[in-house]
Coordinates of C-alpha atoms (C1' of nucleotides) in Angstrom, one line a residue:
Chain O
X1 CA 115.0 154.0 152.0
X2 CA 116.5 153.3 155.7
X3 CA 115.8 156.5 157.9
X4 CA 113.1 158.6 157.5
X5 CA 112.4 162.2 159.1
X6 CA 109.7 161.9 161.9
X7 CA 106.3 162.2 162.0
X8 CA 104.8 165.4 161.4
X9 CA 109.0 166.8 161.4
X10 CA 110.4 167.7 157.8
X11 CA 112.8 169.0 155.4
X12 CA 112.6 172.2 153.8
X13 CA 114.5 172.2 150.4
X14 CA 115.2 174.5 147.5
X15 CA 112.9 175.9 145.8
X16 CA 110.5 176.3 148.9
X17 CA 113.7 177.8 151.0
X18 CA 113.8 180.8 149.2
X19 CA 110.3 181.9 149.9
X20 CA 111.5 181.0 153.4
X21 CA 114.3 183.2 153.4
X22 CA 112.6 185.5 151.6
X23 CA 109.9 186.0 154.5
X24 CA 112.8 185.7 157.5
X25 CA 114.4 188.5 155.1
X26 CA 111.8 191.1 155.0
X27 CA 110.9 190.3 158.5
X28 CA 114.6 191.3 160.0
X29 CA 114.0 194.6 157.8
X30 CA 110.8 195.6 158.9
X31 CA 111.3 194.7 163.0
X32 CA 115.1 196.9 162.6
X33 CA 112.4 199.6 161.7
X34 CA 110.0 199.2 164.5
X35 CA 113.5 199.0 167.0
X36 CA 113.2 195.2 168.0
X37 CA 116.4 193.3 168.0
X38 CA 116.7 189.3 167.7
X39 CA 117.1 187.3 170.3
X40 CA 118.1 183.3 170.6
X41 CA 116.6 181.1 172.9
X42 CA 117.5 177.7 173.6
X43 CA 114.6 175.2 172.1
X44 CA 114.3 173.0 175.1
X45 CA 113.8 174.7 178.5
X46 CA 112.5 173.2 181.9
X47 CA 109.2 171.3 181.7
X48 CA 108.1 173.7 184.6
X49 CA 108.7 176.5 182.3
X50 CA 106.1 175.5 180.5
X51 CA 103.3 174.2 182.6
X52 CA 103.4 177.9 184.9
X53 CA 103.4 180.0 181.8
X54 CA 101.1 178.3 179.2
X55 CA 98.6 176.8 182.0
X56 CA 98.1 172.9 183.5
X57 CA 94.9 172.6 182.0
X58 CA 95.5 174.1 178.5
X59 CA 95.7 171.3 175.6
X60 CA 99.3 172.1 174.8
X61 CA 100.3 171.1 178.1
X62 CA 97.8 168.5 178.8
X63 CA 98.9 166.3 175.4
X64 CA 101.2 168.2 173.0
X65 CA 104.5 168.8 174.5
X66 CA 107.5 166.8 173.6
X67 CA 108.4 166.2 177.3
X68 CA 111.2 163.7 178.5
X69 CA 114.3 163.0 181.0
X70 CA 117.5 164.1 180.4
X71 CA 120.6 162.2 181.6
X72 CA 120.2 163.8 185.3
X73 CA 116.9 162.7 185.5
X74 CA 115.5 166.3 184.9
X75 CA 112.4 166.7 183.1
X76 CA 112.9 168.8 179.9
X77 CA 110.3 169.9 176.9
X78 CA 111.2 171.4 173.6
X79 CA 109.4 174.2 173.8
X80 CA 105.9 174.6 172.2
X81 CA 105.9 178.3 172.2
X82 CA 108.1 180.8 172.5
X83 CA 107.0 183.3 175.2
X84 CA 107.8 181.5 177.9
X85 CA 111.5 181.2 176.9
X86 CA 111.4 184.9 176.2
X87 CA 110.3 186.0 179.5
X88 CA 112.4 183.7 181.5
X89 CA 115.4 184.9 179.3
X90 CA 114.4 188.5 179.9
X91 CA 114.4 188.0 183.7
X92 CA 117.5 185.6 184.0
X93 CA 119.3 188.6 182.2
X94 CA 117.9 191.2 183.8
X95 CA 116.8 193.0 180.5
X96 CA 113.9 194.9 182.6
X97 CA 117.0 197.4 183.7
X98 CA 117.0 198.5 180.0
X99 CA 115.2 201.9 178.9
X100 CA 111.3 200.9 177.7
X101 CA 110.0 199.8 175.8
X102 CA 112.4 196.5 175.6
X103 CA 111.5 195.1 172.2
X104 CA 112.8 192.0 170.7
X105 CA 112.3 189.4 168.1
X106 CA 113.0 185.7 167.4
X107 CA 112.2 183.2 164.8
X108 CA 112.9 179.3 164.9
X109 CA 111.0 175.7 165.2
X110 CA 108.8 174.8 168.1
X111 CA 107.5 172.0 168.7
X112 CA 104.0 170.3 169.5
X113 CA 103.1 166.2 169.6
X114 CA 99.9 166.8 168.1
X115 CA 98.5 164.6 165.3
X116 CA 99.9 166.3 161.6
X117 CA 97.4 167.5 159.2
X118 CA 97.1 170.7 156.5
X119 CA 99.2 173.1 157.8
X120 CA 100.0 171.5 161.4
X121 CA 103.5 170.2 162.0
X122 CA 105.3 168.6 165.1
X123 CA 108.1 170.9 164.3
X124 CA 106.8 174.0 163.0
X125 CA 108.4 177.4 162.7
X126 CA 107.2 180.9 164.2
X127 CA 108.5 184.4 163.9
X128 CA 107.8 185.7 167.6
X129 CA 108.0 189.2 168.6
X130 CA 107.6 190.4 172.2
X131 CA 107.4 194.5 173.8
X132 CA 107.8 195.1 177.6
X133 CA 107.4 197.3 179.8
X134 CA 104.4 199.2 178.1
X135 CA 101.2 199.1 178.8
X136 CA 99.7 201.9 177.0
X137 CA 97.7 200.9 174.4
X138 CA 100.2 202.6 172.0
X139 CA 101.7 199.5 172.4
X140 CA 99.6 197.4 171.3
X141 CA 98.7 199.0 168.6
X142 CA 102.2 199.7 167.8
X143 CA 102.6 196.0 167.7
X144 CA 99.4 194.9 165.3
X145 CA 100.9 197.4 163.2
X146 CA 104.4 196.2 162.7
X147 CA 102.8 192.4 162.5
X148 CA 100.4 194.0 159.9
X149 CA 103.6 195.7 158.4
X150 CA 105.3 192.2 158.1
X151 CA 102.7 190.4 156.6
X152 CA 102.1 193.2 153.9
X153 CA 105.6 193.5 152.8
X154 CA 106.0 189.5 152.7
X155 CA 103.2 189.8 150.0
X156 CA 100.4 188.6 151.4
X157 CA 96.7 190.4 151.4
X158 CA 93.3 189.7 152.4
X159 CA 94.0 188.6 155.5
X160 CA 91.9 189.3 158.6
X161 CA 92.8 191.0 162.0
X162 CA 90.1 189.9 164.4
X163 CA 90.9 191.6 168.3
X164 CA 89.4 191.5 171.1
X165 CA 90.3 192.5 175.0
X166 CA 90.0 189.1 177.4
X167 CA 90.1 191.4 180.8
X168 CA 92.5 191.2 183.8
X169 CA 92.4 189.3 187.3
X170 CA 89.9 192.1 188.2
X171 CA 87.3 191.5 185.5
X172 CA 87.8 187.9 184.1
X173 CA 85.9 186.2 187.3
X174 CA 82.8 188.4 186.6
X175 CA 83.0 187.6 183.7
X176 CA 83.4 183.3 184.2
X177 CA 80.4 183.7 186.5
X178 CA 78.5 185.4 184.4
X179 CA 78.9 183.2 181.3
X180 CA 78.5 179.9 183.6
X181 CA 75.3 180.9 184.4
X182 CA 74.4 181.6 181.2
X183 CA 75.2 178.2 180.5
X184 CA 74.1 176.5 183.3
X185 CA 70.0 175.5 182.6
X186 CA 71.4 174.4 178.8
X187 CA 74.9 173.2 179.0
X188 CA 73.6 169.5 178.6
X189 CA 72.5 170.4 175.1
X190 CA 76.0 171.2 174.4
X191 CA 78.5 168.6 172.8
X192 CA 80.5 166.7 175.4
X193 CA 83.8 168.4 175.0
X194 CA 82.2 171.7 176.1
X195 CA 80.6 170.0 178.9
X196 CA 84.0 168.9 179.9
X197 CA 84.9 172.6 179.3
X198 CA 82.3 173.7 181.3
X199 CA 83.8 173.0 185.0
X200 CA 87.4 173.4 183.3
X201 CA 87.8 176.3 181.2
X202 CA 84.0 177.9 180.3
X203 CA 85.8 180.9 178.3
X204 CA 86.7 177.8 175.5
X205 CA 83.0 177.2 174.8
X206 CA 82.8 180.5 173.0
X207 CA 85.7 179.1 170.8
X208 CA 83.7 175.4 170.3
X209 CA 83.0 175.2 166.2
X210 CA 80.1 172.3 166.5
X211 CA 77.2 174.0 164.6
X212 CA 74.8 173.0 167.7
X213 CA 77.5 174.8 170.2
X214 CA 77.3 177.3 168.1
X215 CA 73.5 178.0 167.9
X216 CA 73.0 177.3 171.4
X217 CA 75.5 179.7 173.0
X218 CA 74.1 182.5 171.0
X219 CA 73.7 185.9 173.4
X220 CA 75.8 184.5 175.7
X221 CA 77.8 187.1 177.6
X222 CA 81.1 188.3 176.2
X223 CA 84.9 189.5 177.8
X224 CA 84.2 193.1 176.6
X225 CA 81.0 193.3 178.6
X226 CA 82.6 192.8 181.5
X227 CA 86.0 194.6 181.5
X228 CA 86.6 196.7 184.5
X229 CA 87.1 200.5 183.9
X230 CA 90.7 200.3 183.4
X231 CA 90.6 197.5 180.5
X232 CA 87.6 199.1 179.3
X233 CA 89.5 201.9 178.5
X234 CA 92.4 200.2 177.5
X235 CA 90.8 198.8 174.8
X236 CA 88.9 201.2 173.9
X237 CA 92.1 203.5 173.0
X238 CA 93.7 200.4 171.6
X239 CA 90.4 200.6 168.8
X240 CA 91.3 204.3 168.5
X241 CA 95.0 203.6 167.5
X242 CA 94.2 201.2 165.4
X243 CA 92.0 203.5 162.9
X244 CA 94.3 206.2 163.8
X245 CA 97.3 203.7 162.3
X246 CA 94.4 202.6 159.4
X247 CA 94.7 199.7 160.4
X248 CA 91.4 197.3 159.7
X249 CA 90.3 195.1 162.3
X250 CA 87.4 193.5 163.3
X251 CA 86.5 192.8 167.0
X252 CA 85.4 189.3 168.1
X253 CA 83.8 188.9 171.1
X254 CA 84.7 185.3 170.8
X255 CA 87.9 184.7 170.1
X256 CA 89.4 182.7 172.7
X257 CA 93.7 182.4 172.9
X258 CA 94.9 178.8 173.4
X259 CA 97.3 179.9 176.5
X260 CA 96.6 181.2 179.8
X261 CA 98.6 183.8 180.3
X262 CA 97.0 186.2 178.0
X263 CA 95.3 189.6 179.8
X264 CA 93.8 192.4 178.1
X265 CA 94.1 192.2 174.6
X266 CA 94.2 189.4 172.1
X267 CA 94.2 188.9 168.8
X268 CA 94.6 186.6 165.6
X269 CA 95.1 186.7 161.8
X270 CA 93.1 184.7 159.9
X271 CA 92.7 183.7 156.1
X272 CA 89.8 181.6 154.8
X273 CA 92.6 180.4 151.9
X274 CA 94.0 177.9 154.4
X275 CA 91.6 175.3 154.8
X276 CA 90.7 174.6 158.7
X277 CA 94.3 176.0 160.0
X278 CA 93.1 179.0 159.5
X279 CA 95.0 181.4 161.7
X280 CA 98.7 182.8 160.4
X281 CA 99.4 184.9 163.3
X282 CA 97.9 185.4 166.6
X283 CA 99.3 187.2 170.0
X284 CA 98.3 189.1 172.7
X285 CA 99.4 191.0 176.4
X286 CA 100.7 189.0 179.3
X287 CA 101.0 191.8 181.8
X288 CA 101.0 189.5 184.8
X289 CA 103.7 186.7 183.3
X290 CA 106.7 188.3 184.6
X291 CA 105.6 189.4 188.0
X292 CA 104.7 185.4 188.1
X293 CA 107.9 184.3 187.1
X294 CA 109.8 186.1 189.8
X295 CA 110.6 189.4 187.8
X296 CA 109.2 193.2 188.7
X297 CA 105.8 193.6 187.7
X298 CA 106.2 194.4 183.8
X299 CA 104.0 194.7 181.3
X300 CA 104.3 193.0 178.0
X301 CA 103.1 191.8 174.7
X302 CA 104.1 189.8 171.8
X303 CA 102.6 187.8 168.8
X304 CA 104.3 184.5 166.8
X305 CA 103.8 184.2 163.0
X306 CA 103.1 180.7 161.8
X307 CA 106.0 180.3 159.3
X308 CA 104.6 177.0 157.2
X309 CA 101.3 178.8 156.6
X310 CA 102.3 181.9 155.2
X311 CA 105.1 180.1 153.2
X312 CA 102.2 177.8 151.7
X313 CA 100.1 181.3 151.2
X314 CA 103.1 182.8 149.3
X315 CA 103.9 179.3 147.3
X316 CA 101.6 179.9 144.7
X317 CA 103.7 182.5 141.7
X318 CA 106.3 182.8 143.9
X319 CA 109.4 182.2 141.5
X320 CA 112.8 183.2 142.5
X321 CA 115.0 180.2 141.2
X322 CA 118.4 181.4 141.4
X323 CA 120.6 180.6 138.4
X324 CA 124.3 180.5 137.2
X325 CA 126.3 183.3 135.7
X326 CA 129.0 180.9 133.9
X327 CA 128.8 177.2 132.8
X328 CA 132.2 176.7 131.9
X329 CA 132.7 173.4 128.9
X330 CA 135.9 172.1 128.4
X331 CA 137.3 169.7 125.6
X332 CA 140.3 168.1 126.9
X333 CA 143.0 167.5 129.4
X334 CA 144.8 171.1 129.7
X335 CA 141.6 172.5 129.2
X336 CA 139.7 170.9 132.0
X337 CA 142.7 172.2 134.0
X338 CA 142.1 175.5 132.6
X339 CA 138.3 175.3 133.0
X340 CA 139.2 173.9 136.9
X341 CA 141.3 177.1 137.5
X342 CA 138.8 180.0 135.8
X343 CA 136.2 178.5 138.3
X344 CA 137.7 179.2 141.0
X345 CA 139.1 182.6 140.1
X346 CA 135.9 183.9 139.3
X347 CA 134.2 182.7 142.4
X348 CA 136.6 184.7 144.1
X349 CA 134.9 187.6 142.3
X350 CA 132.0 187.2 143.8
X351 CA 129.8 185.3 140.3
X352 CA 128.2 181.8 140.7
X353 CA 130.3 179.7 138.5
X354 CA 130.3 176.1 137.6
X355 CA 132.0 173.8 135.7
X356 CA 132.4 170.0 134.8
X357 CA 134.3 167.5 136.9
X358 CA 134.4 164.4 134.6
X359 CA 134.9 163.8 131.2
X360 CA 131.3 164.5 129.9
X361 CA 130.7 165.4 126.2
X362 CA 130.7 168.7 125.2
X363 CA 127.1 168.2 124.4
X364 CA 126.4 166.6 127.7
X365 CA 128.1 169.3 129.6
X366 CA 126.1 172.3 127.4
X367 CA 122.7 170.4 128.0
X368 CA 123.7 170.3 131.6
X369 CA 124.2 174.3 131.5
X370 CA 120.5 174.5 129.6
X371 CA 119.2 172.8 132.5
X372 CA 120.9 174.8 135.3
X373 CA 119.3 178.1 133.5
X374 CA 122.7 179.3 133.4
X375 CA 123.0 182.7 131.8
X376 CA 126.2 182.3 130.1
X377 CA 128.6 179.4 128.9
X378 CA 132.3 179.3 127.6
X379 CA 133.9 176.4 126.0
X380 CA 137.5 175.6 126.3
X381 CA 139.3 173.4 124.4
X382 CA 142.4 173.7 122.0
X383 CA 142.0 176.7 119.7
X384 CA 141.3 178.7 123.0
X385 CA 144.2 177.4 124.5
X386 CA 146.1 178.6 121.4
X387 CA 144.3 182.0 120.7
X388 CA 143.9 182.9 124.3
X389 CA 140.3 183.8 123.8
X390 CA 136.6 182.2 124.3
X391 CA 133.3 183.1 123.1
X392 CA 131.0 183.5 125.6
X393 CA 127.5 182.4 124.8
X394 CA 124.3 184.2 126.1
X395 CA 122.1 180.9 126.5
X396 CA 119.0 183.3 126.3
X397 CA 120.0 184.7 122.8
X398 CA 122.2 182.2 121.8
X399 CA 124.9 185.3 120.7
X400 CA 128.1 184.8 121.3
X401 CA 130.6 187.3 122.0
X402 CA 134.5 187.0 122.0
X403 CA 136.6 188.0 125.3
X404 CA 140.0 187.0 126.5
X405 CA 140.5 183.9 128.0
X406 CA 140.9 186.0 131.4
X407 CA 139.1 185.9 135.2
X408 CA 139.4 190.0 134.7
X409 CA 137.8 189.9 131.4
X410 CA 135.0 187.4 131.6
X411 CA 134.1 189.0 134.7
X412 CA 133.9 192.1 133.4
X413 CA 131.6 191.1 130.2
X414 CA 129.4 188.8 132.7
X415 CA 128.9 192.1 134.7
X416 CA 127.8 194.2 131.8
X417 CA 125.2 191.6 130.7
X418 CA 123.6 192.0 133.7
Chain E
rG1 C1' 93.5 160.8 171.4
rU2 C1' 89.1 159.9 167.5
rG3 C1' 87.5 159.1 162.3
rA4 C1' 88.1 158.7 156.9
rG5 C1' 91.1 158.0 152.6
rU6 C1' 95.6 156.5 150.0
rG7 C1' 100.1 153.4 149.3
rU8 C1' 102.9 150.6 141.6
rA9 C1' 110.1 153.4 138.7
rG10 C1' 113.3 159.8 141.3
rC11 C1' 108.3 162.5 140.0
rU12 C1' 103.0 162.2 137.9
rC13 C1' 100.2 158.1 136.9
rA14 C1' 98.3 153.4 133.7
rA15 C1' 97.2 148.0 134.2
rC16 C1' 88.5 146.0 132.5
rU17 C1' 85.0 142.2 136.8
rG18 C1' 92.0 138.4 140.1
rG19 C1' 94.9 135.3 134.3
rU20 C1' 102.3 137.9 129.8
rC21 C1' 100.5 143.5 133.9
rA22 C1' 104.9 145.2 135.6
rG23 C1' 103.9 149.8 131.6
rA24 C1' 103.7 155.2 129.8
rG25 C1' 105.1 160.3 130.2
rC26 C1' 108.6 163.5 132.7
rA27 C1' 113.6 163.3 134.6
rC28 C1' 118.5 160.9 133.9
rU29 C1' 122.5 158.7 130.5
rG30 C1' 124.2 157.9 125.5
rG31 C1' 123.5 158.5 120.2
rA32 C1' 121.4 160.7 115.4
rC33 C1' 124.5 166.1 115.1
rU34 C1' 134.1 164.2 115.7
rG35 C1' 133.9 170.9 119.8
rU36 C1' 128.3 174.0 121.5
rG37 C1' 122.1 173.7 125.0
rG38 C1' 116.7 174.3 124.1
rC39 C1' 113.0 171.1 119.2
rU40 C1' 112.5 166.0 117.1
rC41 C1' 113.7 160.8 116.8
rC42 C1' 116.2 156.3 118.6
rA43 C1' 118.4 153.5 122.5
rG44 C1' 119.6 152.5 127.6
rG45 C1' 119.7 152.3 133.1
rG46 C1' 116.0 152.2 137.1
rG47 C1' 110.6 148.8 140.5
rU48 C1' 111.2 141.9 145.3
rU49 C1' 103.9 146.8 143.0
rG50 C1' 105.0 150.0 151.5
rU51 C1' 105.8 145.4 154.7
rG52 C1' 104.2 140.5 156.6
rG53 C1' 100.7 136.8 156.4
rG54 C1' 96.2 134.4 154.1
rU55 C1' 92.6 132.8 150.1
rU56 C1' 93.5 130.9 145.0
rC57 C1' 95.9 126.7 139.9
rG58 C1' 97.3 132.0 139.7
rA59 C1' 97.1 138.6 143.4
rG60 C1' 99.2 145.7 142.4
rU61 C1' 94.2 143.5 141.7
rC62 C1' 90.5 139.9 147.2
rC63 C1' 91.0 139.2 152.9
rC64 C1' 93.6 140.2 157.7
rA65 C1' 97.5 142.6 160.2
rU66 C1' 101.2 146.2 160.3
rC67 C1' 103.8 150.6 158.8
rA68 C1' 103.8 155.2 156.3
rC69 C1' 101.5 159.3 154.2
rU70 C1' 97.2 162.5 153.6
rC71 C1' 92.8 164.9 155.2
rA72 C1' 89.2 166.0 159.0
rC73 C1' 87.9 166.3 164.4
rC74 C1' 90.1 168.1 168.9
rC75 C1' 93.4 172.2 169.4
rC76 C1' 96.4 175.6 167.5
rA77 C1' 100.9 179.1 164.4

RNA sequence: GUGAGUGUAGCUCAACUGGUCAGAGCACUGGACUGUGGCUCCAGGGGUUGUGGGUUCGAGUCCCAUCACUCACCCCA
């Protein structure tokens, strides 16, 4: 074998593909629904694009981006979320003129140099949905519930919605100061990537999973004690919503979100089915990315569905092998002409038709029909030359039933078997 | 970036402590059944045992390196 597909970057083939389409299927229905229309970003965007929205010091821009110079010496990154495309695309295009709440969604690869494992790719896909221009808690509850909404009608269950409110540029410095000094007498008990953490990003301790971490942080401070009034309240109403919607939910003090833009609320979907990628969706509010970015001061929110681990969630009794109507056999010259001809005029009827192309026993070509699942088969071959008629075998019964050797007829007895 | 495990036909796997060990099942092709699949039986094609070195009379089997894959940590979807 000469080339292989990259590290941590593959194909997705039948049969997996139709759970795929099946989940970018139900998806399209249930966001037409909820009002959000799709919308395609470019995969590569500036490399400053990225390090303003997602943060210097987060890990994705610190070692995971797929960064490199383009031919004018630019430095460009496929893009490891999709957010920041989305609200760069929303300013360039001045979508902020249109009536609130904008609402759009998106689905595609991103990418991430991280080392591949159990449900972590290089290329990886994500169904992204983003709503501006809202920041009533409506909103956000608006949004859990159509993610909630997707992810029931996909077919999966038993999955977790863990929230939790992270505060503004009012509250969050309280808040840091608060939990450093907390931390302060013990944090040389801690392991040493949260006394790294410590100077750099103290809010990520609460996320460390090291059992010691774990015990030794206990009764530290959390977000929600510290929200000001206004994301107090906020959140608050968001938790009304939610059981208004019956939505279930838990809150977790300490979930932490991987990217820095996040205000407010935040929240993740989690199974314990998944082994340590544990997380099939996660989102949260951004209501100070735009003004950043150069656009009016807009509120927003959005969440990205992890494609790969939902489709491995659904894999198991997910059957939806797609079959032929018509195997069409053929004995002979004329007949293979015949057979050749049939094909195609019944194709243009709309019906899944295949035939033989070489000169293949009858008995090879039927066994090749068995093994397609094909519903139906017809032979041709002298005597229905002659007579003008075939029979036309139900492979599930074995009953064979004769029509006219005719598009209009075969179609039609196809179409009653159904 | 760190750590562990695994690499034998298209797929799933055999081959005791190094000595006909390069095999089986599935799949594929053909036949038994001159024009009708599924079951059974028979036959056939297909591998420089990831790659490169080394030890040995002799290596899938031991050693080193390398590559790939997998899993875990980190982090995330």
């Amino acid at each position: 074998m000469r080339f292989k597909s990259l590290k941590g970057i593959h194909d997705i083939l039948p049969p997996d593909i139709h759970i795929w389409q099946h989940i970018e299927g139900t998806a399209r229905d249930v966001f037409r629904s909820y009002g959000y229309r799709e919308i395609r970003l470019p995969v590569i965007e500036s490399t400053d694009l990225f390090i303003r929205s997602i943060g210097e010091t987060s890990d994705i821009v610190e070692k995971e981006m797929y960064t490199f110079l383009d031919k004018g010496g630019r430095s460009v990154t496929l893009r490891p979320e999709g957010t920041a495309s989305f609200v760069r695309a929303y300013i360039e295009h001045h979508l902020y003129n249109e009536p609130p709440p904008q609402r759009y969604y998106y689905m595609g690869p991103m990418f991430r140099y991280e080392r591949p494992q159990a449900g972590r790719y290089r290329q990886f896909y994500q169904i992204g949905a983003e709503a501006m221009g809202v920041d009533d808690p409506r909103m956000d509850a608006e949004l859990i519930s159509l993610l909630s909404e997707i992810l029931r009608t996909v077919g999966l269950e038993g999955l977790r919605f863990e929230i939790t409110s992270i505060g503004c540029k009012v509250c969050r410095p309280a808040f840091r100061e608060a939990l450093k000094g907390f931390l302060s007498d013990k944090i040389g008990g801690f392991c040493a990537d949260c006394q790294r953490r410590y100077d750099k990003n103290p809010l990520r301790i609460l996320d460390c999973k090291v059992p010691q971490c774990i015990e030794m942080r206990k009764g530290s401070p959390h977000t929600i004690e510290f929200l000001c009034n206004g994301c107090r309240e906020h959140f608050e109403r968001l938790r009304s919503y939610l059981d208004l919607l019956h939505i279930p939910y838990t809150v977790n003090p300490e979930l932490v979100r991987g990217l820095d833009y996040y205000t407010r609320t935040a929240f993740e979907v989690t199974t314990d089915l998944l082994g340590s990628q544990n997380a099939v969706a996660a989102g949260g509010r951004y209501d100070a990315l735009v003004e950043e970015f150069g656009g009016p001061s807009t509120p927003g929110l959005g969440f990205a569905i992890g494609m790969e681990r939902i489709v491995s969630l659904l894999k198991d009794g997910f059957k939806v092998a797609e079959v032929p109507e018509l195997v069409i056999c053929f004995v002979g010259d004329e007949a293979a002409e015949r057979a050749f001809l049939l094909a195609q005029e019944l194709r243009l009827k709309g019906l899944w038709v295949e035939t033989g192309y070489g000169d293949a026993s009858l008995k090879s070509q039927m066994r090749r029909a068995n093994r397609l699942g094909a519903r139906y088969t017809i032979v041709i071959g002298e005597d229905e030359l002659r007579s003008g008629s075939v029979d036309l075998k139900d492979m599930g019964s074995g009953e064979k039933t004769t029509v006219s050797l005719d598009a209009e007829a075969i179609a039609g007895e196809l179409r009653k078997g159904r």
